[in-house]
């Protein structure tokens, strides 16, 4: 159920927000963390990479928000 809700939130944000919106990165991270908990690390890594790319474009390389993505 959690995966369904997180996927739905991500799809809704992608459909309604600008492609570079930071809220999309938040949804990517939340779903990625769930997938890590489910031992789906390969899939989670793809989401974390996309979130990192979004945060770099939105905040820049030196920001705290971008650095937080590097921990995943």
Short mmCIF file of C-alpha atoms in Angstrom, two decimals:
data_model
loop_
_atom_site.label_atom_id
_atom_site.label_comp_id
_atom_site.label_asym_id
_atom_site.label_seq_id
_atom_site.Cartn_x
_atom_site.Cartn_y
_atom_site.Cartn_z
CA UNK A 1 0.00 0.00 0.00
CA UNK A 2 2.80 2.45 0.81
CA UNK A 3 4.36 1.87 -2.59
CA UNK A 4 1.05 2.52 -4.33
CA UNK A 5 0.59 5.79 -2.44
CA UNK A 6 4.14 6.97 -3.08
CA UNK A 7 3.95 6.08 -6.77
CA UNK A 8 0.65 7.92 -7.01
CA UNK A 9 2.11 11.01 -5.37
CA UNK A 10 5.07 10.96 -7.73
CA UNK A 11 2.85 10.55 -10.79
CA UNK A 12 0.58 13.38 -9.63
CA UNK A 13 3.52 15.71 -9.06
CA UNK A 14 5.01 14.85 -12.45
CA UNK A 15 1.65 15.53 -14.11
CA UNK A 16 0.93 18.83 -12.39
CA UNK A 17 4.28 20.47 -11.64
CA UNK A 18 7.13 21.79 -13.73
CA UNK A 19 9.69 19.06 -14.55
CA UNK A 20 12.33 20.77 -12.38
CA UNK A 21 10.11 21.24 -9.31
CA UNK A 22 11.86 20.21 -6.10
CA UNK A 23 8.73 18.43 -4.86
CA UNK A 24 9.33 15.79 -7.52
CA UNK A 25 12.75 15.12 -5.99
CA UNK A 26 11.11 14.69 -2.57
CA UNK A 27 8.74 12.07 -3.99
CA UNK A 28 11.61 10.29 -5.74
CA UNK A 29 13.54 10.12 -2.48
CA UNK A 30 10.55 8.86 -0.49
CA UNK A 31 9.88 6.07 -2.99
CA UNK A 32 13.59 5.27 -3.18
CA UNK A 33 13.83 4.92 0.59
CA UNK A 34 10.87 2.55 0.58
CA UNK A 35 12.50 0.48 -2.15
CA UNK A 36 15.72 0.32 -0.14
CA UNK A 37 13.70 -1.06 2.77
CA UNK A 38 12.27 -3.62 0.36
CA UNK A 39 15.77 -4.68 -0.79
CA UNK A 40 15.27 -3.14 -4.22
CA UNK A 41 18.50 -1.16 -4.15
CA UNK A 42 19.06 -1.12 -7.90
CA UNK A 43 15.70 0.52 -8.53
CA UNK A 44 16.15 2.85 -5.57
CA UNK A 45 19.51 4.01 -6.91
CA UNK A 46 17.89 5.16 -10.15
CA UNK A 47 15.37 7.25 -8.21
CA UNK A 48 18.06 8.75 -5.99
CA UNK A 49 20.13 9.67 -9.04
CA UNK A 50 17.17 11.43 -10.64
CA UNK A 51 16.47 13.27 -7.38
CA UNK A 52 20.11 14.32 -7.16
CA UNK A 53 20.03 15.65 -10.72
CA UNK A 54 16.87 17.64 -9.97
CA UNK A 55 18.33 19.10 -6.79
CA UNK A 56 21.56 20.04 -8.55
CA UNK A 57 19.60 21.92 -11.20
CA UNK A 58 17.34 23.58 -8.63
CA UNK A 59 19.74 24.35 -5.76
CA UNK A 60 23.24 24.00 -7.26
CA UNK A 61 26.11 21.70 -6.37
CA UNK A 62 27.08 23.42 -3.11
CA UNK A 63 23.70 23.40 -1.41
CA UNK A 64 22.71 21.48 1.71
CA UNK A 65 19.72 20.04 -0.16
CA UNK A 66 21.95 18.61 -2.88
CA UNK A 67 24.45 17.28 -0.37
CA UNK A 68 21.66 15.45 1.48
CA UNK A 69 20.98 13.46 -1.68
CA UNK A 70 24.56 12.27 -1.76
CA UNK A 71 24.00 10.30 1.47
CA UNK A 72 21.65 7.91 -0.28
#
